[in-house]
PDB file of C-alpha atoms and ligand atoms in Angstrom:
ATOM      1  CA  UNK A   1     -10.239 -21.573 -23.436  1.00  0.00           C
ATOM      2  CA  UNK A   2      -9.181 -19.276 -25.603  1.00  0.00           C
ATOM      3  CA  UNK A   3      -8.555 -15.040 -24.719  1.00  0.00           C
ATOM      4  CA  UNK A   4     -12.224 -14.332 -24.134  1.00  0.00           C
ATOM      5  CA  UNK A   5     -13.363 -16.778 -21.910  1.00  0.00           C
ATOM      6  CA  UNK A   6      -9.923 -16.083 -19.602  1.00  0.00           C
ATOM      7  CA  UNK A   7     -11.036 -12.342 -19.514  1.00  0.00           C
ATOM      8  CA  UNK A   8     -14.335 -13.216 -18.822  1.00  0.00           C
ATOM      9  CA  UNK A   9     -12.809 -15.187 -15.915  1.00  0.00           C
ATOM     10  CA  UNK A  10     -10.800 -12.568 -14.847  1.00  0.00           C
ATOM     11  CA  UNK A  11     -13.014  -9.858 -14.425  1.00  0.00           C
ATOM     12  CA  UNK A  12     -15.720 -12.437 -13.204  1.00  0.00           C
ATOM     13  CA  UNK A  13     -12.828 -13.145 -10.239  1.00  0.00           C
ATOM     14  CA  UNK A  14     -12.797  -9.794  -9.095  1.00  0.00           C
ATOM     15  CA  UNK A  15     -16.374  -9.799  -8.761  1.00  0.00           C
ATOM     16  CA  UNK A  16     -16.624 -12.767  -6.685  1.00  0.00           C
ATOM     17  CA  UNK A  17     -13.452 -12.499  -4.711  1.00  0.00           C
ATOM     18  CA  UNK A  18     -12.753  -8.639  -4.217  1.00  0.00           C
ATOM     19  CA  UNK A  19     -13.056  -8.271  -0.548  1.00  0.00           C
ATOM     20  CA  UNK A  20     -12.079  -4.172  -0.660  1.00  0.00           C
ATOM     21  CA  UNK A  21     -15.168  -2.464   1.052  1.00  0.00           C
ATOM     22  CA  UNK A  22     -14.899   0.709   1.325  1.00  0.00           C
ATOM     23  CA  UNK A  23     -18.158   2.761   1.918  1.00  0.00           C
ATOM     24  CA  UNK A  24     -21.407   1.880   1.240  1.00  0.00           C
ATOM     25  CA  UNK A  25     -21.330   0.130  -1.884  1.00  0.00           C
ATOM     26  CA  UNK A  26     -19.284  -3.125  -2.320  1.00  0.00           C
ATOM     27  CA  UNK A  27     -16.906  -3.284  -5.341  1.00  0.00           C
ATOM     28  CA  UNK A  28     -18.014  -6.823  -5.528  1.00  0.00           C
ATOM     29  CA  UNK A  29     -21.450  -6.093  -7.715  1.00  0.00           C
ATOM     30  CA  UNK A  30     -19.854  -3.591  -9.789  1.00  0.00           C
ATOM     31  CA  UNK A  31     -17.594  -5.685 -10.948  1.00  0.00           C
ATOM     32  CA  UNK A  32     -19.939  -8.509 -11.671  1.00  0.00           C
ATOM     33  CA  UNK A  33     -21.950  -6.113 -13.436  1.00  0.00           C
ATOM     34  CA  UNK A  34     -19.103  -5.274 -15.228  1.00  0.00           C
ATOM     35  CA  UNK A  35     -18.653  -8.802 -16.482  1.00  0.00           C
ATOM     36  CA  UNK A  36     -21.717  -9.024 -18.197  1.00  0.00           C
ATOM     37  CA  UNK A  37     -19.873  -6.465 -20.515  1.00  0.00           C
ATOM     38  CA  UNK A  38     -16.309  -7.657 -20.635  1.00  0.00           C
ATOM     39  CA  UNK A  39     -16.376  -8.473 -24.228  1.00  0.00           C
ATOM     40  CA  UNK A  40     -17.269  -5.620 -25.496  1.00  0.00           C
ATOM     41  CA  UNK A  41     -14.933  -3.982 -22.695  1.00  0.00           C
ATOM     42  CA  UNK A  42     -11.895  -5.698 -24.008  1.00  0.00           C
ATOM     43  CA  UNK A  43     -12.604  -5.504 -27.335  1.00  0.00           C
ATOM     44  CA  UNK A  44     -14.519  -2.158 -27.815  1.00  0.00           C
ATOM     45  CA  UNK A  45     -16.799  -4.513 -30.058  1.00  0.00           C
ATOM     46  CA  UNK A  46     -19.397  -5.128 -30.601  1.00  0.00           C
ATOM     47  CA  UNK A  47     -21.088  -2.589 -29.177  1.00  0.00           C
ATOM     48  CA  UNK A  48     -23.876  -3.567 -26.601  1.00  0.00           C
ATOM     49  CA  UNK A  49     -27.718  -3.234 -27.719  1.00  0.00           C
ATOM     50  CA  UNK A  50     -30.414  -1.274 -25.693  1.00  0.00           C
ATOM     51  CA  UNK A  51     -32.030  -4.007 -23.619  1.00  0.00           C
ATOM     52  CA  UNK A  52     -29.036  -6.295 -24.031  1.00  0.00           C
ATOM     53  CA  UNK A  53     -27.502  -8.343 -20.676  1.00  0.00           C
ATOM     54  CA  UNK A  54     -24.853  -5.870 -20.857  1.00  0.00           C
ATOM     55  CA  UNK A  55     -27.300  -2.919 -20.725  1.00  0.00           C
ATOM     56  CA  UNK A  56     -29.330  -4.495 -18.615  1.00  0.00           C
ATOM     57  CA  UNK A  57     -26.373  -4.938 -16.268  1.00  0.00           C
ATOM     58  CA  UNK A  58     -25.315  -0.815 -16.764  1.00  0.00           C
ATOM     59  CA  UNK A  59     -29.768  -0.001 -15.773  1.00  0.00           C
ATOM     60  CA  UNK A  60     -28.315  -1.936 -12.582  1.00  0.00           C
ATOM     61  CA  UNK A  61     -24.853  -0.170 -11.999  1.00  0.00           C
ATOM     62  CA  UNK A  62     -26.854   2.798 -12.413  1.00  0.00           C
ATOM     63  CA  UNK A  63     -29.479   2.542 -10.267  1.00  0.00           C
ATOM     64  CA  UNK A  64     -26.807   1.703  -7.385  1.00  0.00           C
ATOM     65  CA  UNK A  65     -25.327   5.222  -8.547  1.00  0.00           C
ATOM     66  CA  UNK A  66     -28.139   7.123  -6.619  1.00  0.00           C
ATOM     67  CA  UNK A  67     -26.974   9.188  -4.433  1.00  0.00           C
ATOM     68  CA  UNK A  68     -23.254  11.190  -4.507  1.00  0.00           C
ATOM     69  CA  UNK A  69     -21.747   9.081  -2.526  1.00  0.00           C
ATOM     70  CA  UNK A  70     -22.925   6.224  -4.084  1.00  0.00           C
ATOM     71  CA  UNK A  71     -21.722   7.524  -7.540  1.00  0.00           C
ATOM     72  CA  UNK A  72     -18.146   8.431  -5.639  1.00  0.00           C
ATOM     73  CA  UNK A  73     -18.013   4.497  -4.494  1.00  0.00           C
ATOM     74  CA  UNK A  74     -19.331   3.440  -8.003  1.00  0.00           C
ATOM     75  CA  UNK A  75     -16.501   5.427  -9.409  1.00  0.00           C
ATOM     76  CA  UNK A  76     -13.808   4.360  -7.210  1.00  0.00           C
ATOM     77  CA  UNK A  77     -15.018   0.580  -8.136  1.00  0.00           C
ATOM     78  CA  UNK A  78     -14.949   1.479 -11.677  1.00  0.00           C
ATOM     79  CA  UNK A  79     -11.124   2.957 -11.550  1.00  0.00           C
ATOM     80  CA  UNK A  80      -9.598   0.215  -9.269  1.00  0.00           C
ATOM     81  CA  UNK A  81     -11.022  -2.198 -11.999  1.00  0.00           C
ATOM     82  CA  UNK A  82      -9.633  -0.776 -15.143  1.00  0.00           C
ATOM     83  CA  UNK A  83      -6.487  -0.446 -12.730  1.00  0.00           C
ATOM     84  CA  UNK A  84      -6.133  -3.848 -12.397  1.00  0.00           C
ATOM     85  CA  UNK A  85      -7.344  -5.109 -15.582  1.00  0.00           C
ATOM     86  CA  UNK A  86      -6.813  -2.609 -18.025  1.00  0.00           C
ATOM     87  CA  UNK A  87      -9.646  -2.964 -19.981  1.00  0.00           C
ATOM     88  CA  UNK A  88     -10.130  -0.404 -23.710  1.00  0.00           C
ATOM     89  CA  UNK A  89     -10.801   2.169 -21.665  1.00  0.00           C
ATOM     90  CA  UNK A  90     -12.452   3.955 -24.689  1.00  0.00           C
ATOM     91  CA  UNK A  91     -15.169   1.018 -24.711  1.00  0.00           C
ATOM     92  CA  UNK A  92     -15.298   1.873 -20.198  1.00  0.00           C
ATOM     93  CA  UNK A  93     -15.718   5.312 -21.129  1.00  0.00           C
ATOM     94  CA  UNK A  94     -18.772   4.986 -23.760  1.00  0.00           C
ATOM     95  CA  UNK A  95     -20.828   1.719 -22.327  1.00  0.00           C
ATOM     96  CA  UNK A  96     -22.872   3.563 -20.240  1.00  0.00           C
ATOM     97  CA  UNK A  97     -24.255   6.293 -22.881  1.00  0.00           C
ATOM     98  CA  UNK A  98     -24.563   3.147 -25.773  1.00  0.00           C
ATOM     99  CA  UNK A  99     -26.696   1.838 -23.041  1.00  0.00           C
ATOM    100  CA  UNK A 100     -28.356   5.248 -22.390  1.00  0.00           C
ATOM    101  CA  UNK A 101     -27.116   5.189 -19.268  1.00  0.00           C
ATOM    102  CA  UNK A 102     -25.322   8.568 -17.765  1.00  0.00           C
ATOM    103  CA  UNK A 103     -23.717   7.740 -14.789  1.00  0.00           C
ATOM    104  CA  UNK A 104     -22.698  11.240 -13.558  1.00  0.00           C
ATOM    105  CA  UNK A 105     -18.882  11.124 -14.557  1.00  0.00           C
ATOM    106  CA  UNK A 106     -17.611   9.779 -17.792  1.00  0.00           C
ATOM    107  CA  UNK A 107     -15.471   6.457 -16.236  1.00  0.00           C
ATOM    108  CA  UNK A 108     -11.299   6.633 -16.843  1.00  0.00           C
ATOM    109  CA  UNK A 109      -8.789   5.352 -15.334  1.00  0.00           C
ATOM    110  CA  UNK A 110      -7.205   8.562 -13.934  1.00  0.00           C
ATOM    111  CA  UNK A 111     -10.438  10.079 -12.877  1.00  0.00           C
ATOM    112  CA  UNK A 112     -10.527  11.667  -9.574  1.00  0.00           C
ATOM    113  CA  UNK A 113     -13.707  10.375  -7.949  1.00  0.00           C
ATOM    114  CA  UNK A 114     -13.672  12.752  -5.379  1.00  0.00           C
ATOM    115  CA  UNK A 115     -15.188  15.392  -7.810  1.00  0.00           C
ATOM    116  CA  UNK A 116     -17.806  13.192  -9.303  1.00  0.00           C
ATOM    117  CA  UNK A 117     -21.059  15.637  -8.887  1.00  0.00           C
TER     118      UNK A 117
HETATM  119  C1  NAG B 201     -10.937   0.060 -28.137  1.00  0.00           C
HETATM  120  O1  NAG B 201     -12.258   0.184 -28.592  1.00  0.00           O
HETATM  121  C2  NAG B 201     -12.436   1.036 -29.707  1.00  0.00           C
HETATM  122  C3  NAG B 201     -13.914   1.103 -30.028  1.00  0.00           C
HETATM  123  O2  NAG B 201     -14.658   1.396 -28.895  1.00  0.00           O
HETATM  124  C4  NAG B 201     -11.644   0.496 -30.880  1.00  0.00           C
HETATM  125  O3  NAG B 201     -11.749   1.379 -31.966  1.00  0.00           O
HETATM  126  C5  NAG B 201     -10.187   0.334 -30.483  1.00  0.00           C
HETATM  127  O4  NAG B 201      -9.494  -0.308 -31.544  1.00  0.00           O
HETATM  128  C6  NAG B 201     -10.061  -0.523 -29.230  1.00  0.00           C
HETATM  129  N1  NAG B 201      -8.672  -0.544 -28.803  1.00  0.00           N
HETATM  130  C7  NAG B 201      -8.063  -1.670 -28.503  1.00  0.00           C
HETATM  131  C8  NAG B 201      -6.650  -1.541 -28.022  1.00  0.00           C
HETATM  132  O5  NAG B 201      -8.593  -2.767 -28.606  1.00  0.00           O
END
């Protein structure tokens, strides 16, 4: 298995096994959403296609994104995963809009979530 399929692994663990609730939304989607992506997220290539699984993943991390609060737990999700696996955080930053996706905040890992609008 060579670097790809371990950080596929990886961020596929922390979908299935994060247990951190906090909120309404679980962390535990979000970051199996975020797998579909996590070669281009490691990489920063190649970029994901409209209508792609990765896109189609960021239409679902989106739609969970409803409300404020929502977005606020999306966000804190999104920043405790690049925490821990320190992903290009250019390529975390820019998925959603190559998807056409705009989340509400523009994802990093020092972002305060607490002012996501
Ligand atoms: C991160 O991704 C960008 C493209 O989105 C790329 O230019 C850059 O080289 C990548 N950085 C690393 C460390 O892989």
């Amino acid at each position: 298995m060579g670097c790809k399929g371990l950080a596929i692994g990886m961020l596929l663990l922390i979908g299935y096994c994060s247990t951190v609730v906090s909120g309404s939304i679980e962390c535990s989607p979000v970051g199996s959403l975020m797998a579909v992506c996590s070669g281009f997220l490691n990489f920063g290539a190649p970029e994901p296609m409209l209508g792609s699984p990765c896109c189609k993943a960021m239409y679902s991390l989106n739609s969970m994104a409803a409300t404020t609060n929502d977005r606020k737990e999306v966000c804190r999700c999104l920043v405790s995963l690049m925490a821990t696996y320190n992903p290009n955080a250019s390529a975390v930053a820019r998925l959603p809009a190559l998807c056409g996706v705009y989340l509400g905040f523009s994802a990093q890992p020092n972002l305060d979530c607490n002012s996501v609008p």
